XYZ file of C-alpha atoms in Angstrom:
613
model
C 0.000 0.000 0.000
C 1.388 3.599 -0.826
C 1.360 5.996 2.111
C 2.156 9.777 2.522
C 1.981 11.120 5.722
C 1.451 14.908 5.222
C 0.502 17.625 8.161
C -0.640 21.072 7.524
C 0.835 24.189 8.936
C -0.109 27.945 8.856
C -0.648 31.105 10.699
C -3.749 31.286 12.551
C -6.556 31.926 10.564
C -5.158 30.811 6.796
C -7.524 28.505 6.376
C -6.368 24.975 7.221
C -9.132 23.171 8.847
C -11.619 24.676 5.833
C -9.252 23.531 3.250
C -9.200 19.689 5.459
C -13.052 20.020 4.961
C -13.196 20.275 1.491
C -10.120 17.935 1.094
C -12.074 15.489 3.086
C -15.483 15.995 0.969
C -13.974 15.692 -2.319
C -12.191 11.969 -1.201
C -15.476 10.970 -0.975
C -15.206 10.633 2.943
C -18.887 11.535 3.008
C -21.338 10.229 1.171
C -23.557 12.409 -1.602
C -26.534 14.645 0.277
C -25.238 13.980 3.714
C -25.266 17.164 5.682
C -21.583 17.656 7.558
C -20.585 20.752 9.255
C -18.229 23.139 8.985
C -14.407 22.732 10.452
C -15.032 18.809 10.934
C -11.697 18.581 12.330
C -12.587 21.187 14.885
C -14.457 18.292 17.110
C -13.450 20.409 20.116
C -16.209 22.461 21.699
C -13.270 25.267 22.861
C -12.090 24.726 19.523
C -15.797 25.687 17.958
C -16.490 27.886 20.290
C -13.121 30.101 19.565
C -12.705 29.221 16.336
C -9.195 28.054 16.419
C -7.513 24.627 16.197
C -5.673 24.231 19.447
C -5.143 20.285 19.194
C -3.755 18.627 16.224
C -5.852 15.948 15.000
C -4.707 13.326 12.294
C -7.388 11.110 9.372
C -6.231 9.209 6.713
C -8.171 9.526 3.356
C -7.712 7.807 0.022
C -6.812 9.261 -2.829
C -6.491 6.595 -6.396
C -5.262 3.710 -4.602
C -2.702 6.351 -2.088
C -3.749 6.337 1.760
C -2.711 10.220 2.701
C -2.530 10.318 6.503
C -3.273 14.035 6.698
C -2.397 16.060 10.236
C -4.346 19.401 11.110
C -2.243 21.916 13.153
C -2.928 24.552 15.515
C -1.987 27.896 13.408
C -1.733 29.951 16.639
C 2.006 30.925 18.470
C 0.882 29.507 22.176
C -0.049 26.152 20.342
C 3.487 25.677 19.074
C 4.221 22.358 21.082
C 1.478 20.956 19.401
C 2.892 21.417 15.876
C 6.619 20.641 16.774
C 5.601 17.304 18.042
C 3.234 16.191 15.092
C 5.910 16.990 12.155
C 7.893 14.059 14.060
C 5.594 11.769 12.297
C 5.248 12.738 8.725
C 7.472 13.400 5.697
C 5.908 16.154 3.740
C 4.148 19.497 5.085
C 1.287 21.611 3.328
C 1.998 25.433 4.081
C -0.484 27.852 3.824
C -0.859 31.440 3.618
C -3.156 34.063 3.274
C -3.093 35.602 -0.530
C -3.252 39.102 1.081
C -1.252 38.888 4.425
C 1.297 37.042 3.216
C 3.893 35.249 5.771
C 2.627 36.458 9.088
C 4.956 35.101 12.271
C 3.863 31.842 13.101
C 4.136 30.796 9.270
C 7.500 31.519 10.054
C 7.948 29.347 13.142
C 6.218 26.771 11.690
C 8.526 27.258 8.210
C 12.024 26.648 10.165
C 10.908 23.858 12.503
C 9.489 21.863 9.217
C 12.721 22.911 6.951
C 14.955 21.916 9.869
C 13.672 18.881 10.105
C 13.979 18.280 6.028
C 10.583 17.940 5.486
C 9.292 18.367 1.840
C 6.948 21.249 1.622
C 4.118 22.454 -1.150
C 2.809 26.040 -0.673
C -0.647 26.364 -0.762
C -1.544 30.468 -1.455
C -4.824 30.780 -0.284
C -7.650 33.098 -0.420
C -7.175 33.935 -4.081
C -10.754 34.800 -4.472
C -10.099 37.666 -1.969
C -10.525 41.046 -3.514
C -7.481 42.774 -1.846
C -5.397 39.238 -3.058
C -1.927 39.779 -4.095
C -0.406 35.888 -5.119
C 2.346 36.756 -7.080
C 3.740 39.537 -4.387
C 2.606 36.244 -1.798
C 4.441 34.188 -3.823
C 7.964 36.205 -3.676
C 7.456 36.903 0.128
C 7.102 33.315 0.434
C 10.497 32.588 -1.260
C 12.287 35.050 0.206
C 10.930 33.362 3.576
C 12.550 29.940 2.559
C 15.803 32.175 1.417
C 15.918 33.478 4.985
C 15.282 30.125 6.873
C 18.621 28.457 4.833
C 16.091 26.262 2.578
C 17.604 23.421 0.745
C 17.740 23.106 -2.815
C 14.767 20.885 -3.323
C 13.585 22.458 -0.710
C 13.362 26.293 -2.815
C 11.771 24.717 -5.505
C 8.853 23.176 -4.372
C 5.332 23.268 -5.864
C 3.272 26.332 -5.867
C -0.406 25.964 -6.007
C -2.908 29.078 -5.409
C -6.178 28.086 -4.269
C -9.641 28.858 -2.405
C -10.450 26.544 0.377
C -13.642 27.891 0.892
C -14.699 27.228 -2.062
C -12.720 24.210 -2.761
C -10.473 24.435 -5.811
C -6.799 24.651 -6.426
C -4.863 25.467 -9.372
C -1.354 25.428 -10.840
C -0.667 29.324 -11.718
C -2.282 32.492 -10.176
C -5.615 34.211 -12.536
C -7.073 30.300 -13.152
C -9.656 28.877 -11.183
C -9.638 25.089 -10.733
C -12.624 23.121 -10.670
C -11.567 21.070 -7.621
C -9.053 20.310 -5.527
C -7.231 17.296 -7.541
C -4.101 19.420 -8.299
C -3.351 19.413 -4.770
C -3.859 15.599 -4.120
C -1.492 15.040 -7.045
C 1.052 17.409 -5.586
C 0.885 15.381 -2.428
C 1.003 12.094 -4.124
C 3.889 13.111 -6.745
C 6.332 15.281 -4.073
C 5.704 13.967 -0.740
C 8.154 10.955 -0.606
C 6.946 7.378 0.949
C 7.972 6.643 4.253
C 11.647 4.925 4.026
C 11.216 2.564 7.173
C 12.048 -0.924 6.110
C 8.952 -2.867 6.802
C 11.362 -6.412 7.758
C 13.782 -4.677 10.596
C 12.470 -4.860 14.281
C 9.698 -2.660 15.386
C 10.203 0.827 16.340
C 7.853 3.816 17.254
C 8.853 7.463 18.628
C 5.268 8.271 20.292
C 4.117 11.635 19.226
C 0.924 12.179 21.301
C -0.928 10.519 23.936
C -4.692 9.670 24.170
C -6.793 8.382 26.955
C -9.290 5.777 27.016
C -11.509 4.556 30.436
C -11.570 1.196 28.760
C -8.410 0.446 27.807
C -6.268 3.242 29.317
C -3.447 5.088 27.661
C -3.303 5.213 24.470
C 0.430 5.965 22.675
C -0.047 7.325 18.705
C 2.851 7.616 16.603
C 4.158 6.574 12.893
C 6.305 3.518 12.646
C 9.910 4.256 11.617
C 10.733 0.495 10.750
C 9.076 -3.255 11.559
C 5.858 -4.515 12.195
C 3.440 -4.426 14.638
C 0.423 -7.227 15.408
C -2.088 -7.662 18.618
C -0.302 -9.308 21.084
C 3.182 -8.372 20.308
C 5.525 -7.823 22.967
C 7.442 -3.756 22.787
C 10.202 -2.084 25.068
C 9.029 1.171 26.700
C 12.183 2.655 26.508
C 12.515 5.722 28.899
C 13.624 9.406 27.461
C 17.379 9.865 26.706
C 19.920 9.722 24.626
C 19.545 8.577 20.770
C 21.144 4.906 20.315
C 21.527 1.469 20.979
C 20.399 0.964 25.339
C 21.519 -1.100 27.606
C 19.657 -4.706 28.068
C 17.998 -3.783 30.809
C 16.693 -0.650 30.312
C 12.993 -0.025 29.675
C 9.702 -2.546 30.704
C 7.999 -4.578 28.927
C 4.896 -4.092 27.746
C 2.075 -6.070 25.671
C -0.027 -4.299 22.599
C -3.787 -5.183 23.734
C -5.115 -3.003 21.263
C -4.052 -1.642 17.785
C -5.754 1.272 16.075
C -5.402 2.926 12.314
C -7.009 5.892 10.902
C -9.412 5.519 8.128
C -11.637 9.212 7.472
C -12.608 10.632 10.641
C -12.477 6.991 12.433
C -9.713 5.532 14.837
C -10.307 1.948 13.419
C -9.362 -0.979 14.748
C -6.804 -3.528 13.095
C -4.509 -6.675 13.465
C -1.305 -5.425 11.977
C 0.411 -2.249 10.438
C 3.828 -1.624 9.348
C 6.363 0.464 8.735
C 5.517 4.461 7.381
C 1.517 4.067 8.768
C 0.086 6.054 11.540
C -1.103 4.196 14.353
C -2.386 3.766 18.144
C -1.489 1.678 20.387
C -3.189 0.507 23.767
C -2.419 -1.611 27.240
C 1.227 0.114 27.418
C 1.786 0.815 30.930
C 3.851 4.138 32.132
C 3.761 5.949 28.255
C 4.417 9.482 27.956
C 5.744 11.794 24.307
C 9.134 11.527 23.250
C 9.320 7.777 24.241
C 10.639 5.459 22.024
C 8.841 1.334 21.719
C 11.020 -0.871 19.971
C 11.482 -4.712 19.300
C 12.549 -6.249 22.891
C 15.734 -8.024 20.548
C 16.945 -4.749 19.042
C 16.304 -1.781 21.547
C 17.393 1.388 19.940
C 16.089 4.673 20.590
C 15.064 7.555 18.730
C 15.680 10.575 18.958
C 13.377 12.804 21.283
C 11.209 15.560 20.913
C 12.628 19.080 21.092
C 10.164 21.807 22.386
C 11.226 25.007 22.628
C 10.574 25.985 26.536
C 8.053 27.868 28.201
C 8.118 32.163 28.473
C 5.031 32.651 30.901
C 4.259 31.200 34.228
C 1.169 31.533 36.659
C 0.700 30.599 40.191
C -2.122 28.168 40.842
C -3.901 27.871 44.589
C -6.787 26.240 46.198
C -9.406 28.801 46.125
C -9.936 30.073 49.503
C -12.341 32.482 48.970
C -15.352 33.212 51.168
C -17.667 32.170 48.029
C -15.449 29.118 47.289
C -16.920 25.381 47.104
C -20.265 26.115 46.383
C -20.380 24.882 42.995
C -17.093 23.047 42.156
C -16.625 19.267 42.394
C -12.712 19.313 42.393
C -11.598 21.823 45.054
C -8.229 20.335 47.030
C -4.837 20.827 46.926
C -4.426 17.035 46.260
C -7.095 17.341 43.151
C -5.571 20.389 41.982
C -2.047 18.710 42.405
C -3.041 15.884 40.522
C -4.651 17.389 37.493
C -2.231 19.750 36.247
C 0.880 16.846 36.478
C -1.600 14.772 34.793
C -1.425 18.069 32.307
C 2.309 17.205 31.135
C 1.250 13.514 29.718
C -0.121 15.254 27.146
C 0.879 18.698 26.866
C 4.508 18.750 25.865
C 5.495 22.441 26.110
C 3.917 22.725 29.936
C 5.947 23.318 32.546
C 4.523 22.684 36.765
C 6.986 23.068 39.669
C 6.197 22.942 43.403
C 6.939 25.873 45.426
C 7.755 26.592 48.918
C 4.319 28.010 49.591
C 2.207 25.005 50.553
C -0.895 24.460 48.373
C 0.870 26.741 45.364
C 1.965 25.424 41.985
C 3.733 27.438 39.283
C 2.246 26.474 35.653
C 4.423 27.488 32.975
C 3.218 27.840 29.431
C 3.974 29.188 25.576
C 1.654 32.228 25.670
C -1.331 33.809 28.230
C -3.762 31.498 25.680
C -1.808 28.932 26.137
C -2.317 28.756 29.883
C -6.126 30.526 29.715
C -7.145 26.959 27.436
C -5.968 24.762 30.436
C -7.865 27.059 32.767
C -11.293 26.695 30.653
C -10.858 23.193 30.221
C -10.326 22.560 34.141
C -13.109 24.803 35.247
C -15.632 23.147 32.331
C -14.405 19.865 34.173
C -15.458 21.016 37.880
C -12.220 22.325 38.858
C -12.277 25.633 41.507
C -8.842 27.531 42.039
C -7.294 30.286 42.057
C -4.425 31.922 39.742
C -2.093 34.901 39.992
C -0.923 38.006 37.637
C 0.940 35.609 35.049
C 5.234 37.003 34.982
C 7.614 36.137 32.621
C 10.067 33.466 32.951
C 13.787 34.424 33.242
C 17.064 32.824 32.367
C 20.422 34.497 33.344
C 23.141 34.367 30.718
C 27.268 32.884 30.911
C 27.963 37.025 32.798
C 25.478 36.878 35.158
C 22.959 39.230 33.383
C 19.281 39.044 33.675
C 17.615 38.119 30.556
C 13.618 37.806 29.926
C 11.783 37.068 26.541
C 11.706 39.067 23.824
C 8.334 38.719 21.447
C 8.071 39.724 17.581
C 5.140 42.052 17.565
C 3.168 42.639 13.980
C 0.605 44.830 13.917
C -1.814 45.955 10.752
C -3.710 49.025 11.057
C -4.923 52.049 9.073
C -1.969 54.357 8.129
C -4.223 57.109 10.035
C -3.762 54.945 13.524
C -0.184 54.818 12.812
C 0.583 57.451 15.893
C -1.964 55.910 18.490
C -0.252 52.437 17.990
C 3.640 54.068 18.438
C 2.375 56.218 21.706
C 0.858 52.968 23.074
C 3.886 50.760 22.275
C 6.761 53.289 23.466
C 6.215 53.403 27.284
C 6.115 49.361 26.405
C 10.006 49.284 25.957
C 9.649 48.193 22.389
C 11.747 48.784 19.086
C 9.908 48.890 15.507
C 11.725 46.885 12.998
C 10.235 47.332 10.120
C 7.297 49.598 8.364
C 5.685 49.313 5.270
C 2.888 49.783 3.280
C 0.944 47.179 2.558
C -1.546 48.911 -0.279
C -4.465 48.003 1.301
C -4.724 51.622 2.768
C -3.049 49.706 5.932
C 0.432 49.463 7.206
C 1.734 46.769 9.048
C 4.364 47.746 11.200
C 6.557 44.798 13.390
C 8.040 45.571 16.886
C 10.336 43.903 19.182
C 9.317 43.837 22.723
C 9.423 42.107 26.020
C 6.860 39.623 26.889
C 6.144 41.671 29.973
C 4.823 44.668 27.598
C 2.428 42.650 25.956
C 0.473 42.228 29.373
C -2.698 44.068 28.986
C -1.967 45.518 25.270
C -4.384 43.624 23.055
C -7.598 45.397 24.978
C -5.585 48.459 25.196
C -5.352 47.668 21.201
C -8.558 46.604 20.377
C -9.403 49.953 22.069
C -7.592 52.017 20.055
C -8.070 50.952 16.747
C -11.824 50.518 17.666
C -11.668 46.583 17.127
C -10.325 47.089 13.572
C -6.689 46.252 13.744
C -4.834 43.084 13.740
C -2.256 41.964 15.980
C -0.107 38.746 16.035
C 3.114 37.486 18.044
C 5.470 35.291 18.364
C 8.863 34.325 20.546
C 11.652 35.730 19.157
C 14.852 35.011 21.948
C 16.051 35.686 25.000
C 17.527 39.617 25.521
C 18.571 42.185 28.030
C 16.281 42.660 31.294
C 14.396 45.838 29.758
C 13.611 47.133 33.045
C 11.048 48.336 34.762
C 7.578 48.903 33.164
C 4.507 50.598 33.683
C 2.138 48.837 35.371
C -1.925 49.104 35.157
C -2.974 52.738 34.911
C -6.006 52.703 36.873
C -7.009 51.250 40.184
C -9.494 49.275 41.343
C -13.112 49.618 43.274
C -12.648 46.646 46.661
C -15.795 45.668 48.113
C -15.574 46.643 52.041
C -18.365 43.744 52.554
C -20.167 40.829 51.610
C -23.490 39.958 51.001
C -25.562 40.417 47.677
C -25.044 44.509 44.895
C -27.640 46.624 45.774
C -28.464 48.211 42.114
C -28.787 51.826 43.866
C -25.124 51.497 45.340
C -23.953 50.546 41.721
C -26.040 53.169 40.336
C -23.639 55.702 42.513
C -20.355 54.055 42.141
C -20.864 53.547 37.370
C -19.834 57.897 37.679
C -16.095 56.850 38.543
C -15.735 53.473 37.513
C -16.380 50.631 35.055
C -17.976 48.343 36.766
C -17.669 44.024 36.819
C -20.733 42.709 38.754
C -24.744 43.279 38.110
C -27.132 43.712 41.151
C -28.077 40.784 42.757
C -25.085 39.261 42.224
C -23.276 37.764 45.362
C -19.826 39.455 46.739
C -17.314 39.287 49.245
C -15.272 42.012 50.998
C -12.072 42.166 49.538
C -13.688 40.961 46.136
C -12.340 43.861 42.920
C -16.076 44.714 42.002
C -15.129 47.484 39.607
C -12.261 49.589 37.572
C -11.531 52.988 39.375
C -11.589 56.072 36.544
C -8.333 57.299 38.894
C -5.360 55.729 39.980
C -5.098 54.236 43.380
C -7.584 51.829 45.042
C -10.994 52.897 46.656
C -12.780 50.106 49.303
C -16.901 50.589 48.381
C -20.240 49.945 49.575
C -22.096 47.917 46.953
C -24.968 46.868 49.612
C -26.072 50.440 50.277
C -29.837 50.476 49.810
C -32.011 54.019 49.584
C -32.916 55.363 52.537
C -36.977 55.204 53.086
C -38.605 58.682 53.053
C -41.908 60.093 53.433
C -41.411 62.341 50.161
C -42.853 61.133 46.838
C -41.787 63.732 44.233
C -40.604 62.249 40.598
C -36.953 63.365 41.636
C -36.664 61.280 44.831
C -38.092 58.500 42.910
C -35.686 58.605 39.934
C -35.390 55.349 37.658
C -31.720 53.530 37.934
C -29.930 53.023 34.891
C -26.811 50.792 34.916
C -24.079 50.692 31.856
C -23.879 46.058 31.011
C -20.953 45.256 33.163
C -17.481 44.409 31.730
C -17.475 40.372 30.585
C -14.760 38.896 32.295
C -12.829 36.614 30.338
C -10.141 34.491 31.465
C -7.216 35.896 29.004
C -8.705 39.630 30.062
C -8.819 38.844 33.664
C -5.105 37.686 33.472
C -4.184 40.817 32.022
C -5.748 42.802 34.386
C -4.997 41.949 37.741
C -1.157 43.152 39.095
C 0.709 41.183 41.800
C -1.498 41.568 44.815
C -4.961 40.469 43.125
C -6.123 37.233 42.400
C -8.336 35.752 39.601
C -10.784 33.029 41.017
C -12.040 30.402 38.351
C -15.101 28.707 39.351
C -16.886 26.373 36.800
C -20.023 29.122 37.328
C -18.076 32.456 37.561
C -14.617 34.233 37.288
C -13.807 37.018 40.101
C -11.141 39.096 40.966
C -10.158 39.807 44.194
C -7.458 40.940 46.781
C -4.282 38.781 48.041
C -5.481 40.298 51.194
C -9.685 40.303 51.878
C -9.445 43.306 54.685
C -8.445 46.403 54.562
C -5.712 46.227 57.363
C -4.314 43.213 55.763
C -3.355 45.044 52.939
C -2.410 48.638 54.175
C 0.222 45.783 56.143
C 1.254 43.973 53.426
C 2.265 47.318 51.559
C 4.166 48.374 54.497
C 6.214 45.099 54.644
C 6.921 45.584 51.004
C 8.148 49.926 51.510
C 10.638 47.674 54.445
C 11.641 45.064 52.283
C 12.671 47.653 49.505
């Protein structure tokens, strides 16, 4: 049987998972009439919801008589541990980019990890049918992207194909419109090579991702580099190391209960699969990514997988708020202990470390989304806890100097917003690059800047360019400590006491602040109810009820009107709060609060930290 193992990388947003839809459609994975929705691979609900790909997901499909085991990737920067892991298993990558943005930064990232690794790559240049389209500039940016990341030969002249996936056609040059999508499966078919594993040496299998079963336990997905593999069979686990030939002893034993292939959208069960195929395997005791199962006779390992390191960490706690418990199901230190290292079996680029502080963990991630995805999916599965203002992670260099992460910033905005973006970004500690016009009526303008001077911007953003800018990053390296930065602007209305918003109290307090809670709603003293118009915090009533009165005039009796609160999200929240609040997460509701619930706590706590200085 001929295989290609293919997966498909972009920026966020490029269209890969609509372009695996129509891929998918025209293989006849569906059959005629039958209604399928959009972004199949998307089977996610915080993928749906979002409208992102933040897992990679592999089917296979079969294209005249050639099994393509196609990989989806997440396009955005914080997912990037999920895309270096995945081109481990196939030989060929589809790259995609927008026929009017162009190489944005992640196509980069995603370029050099796939040309390091020698994959073979076909452009895709997407969006054609876009009225501001430009494929043939695309096209040149595109080289000159390969140029910069030290392509190969073969590598530089790869096949060009400019497509719609939205409408589902691809053709060979830019001005013709395809009627399907065929030129791309023959692309794949003619310049992807076969897998080169040697179906008659011993089994071996790097294992790329890890899935979970209640029936049958861990389950370890990978592609075979050599051998065979039947029901039954006896494998070495080895353990993560060094490339090469181990020692006898090294490594359990394990037996294969259960063997899986991909056929469509299925996880299929077979008998036997060989070398260059796709597969999962089940009943293997203590598996994690990066791990290597070979033949018990020839135990060599393979090399492991490389993820670049985490830039972001956040302190999680037991929520020990005087509203906490009531609706969680997982609320212990122990619980909370064991689901984030349970975390790291499957999420390669996370980082958790005990700390000193009892009942604290420090989570370390690729991005604020990054970490905000784990926090959704914990609190969707019952989990209550608390988190911290996220901080940046820092490395000191060979002198002794303090280095932090440095970010590549892009930004696209109207060329009359140019000024706005500059006065937001200078106090930021960043450095523009590069400017141009685009000739869209936009530029797009690309910064670098500390991680730490990102914190907050993309509301701050959004605000400015009144939603209609666009804004994308990516880790660019480790640099000089850029010192001290401006913190939040503004401070923060503190409940003085609990109980449940009076709407007359808010009515008072929406003059001087932007408020976070509705009446009704239940609070806690020490609980942020509000953003102050000033700086410096204010403590607030929110109970206080009209006094009664024997006077009924139509002034005394004047109707409230209260402004929608602001939504708290869990990516806003985390920009928000500074070092002595707290985000609470709660399967029903998010809150901020204090470190400190009363008043003298906190006037103490500042006055340890004036000593300590």
């Amino acid at each position: 049987m001929s295989i290609r193992n293919i997966a498909i990388i972009a920026h966020v947003d490029h269209g890969k998972t609509t372009l695996v839809d129509h891929m998918l459609r025209q293989a006849g994975v569906f059959r005629v009439g039958q209604q399928v929705q959009e972004r199949i691979m998307d089977s996610n609900p915080l993928e749906r919801e979002r409208g992102i790909t933040i897992l990679s997901k592999n089917t296979a499909i079969w294209w005249h008589g050639t099994k393509i085991n196609l990989v989806d990737t997440p396009g955005h920067a914080d997912f990037g541990g999920e895309v270096e892991r995945i081109l481990r298993m196939v030989d060929g990558v589809l790259l995609l980019v927008d026929a009017a943005e162009g190489p944005m930064p992640q196509t980069r990232f995603v370029t050099r990890k796939a040309l390091g690794l020698g994959l073979t790559p076909i452009v895709v240049i997407n969006k054609v049918d876009r009225r501001d389209a430009r494929p043939v500039e695309v096209h040149d940016e595109i080289l000159e992207l390969f140029l910069e990341l030290d392509a190969s030969e073969s590598q530089l002249y790869c096949p060009f194909l400019f497509a719609s996936a939205k409408e589902g056609w691809a053709a060979d040059g830019p001005g013709v419109q395809g009627p399907d999508l065929d030129p791309l499966f023959e692309s794949i078919v003619s310049h992807v090579p076969a897998p080169t594993g040697d179906p008659d040496q011993p089994f071996q299998m790097l294992v790329s991702t890890v899935d979970y079963s209640s029936y049958v336990g861990r389950i370890a997905i990978g592609r075979i580099e050599r051998g065979r593999i039947r029901i039954g069979q006896t494998v070495r686990v080895l353990p993560l190391g060094e490339p090469g030939p181990v020692d006898e002893g090294e490594g359990s034993l394990a037996r294969v209960v259960q063997l899986y292939g991909f056929r469509d959208l299925e996880r299929i069960p077979i008998k036997e699969a060989s070398a260059g195929d796709i597969i999962a395997l089940a009943g293997l005791e203590g598996i994690e990514i990066g791990k290597t199962l070979a033949d018990p006779d020839r135990a060599d390992r393979l090399k492991g997988i490389a993820v670049e390191e985490p830039t972001i960490s956040v302190d999680f706690t037991v929520n020990n708020s005087p509203l906490a418990g009531q609706v969680g199901k997982y609320v212990t230190s122990r619980q909370l202990r064991e689901r984030l290292f349970r975390e790291l079996q499957r999420n390669v680029a996370l980082r958790v470390e005990e700390t000193p502080t009892p009942d604290v963990l420090t989570v370390s991630g690729r991005g604020e989304l990054h970490l905000a995805i784990l926090m959704e999916t914990m609190r969707r599965e019952g989990y209550e806890f608390q988190v911290g203002r996220p901080r940046v992670v820092e490395k000191r260099d060979e002198s002794g100097r303090r280095l932090e992460p440095w970010e590549e910033l892009t930004i696209e905005v109207s060329e009359t917003m140019m000024g706005v973006i500059m006065e937001g970004l200078g106090p930021r500690k960043s450095d523009l690059l590069d400017m141009r016009a685009t000739g869209r009526g936009t530029l797009r303008m690309r910064f670098r800047i500390p991680s730490r001077g990102l914190f907050g911007y993309r509301s701050e953003f959004l605000t400015d360019t009144r939603g209609e800018g666009i804004m994308n990053h990516r880790f660019l390296e480790y640099g000089l400590w850029a010192g001290p930065l401006q913190g939040r602007r503004n401070g923060v209305l503190v409940a003085d006491r609990g109980g449940a918003a009076v709407g007359y109290a808010l009515n008072n307090l929406q003059e001087r602040s932007t408020l976070f809670i509705s009446p009704g709603e239940a609070v806690y003293r020490g609980m942020i109810v509000g953003e102050h118009v000033r700086p410096g915090d204010l403590d607030v009533n929110v109970l206080k009820e009209k006094k009664l009165s024997n006077m009924r005039t139509h002034n005394t009796d004047e109707a409230i009107r209260l402004e929608p609160p602001r939504e708290l999200t869990l990516e806003s929240g985390l920009e928000f709060i500074e070092e002595d609040e707290l985000m609470e997460v709660t399967p029903a509701a998010l809150r901020l609060r204090k470190r400190h619930l009363a008043v003298e706590d906190r006037k103490r706590a500042l006055k340890q930290i004036a000593v300590e200085r």
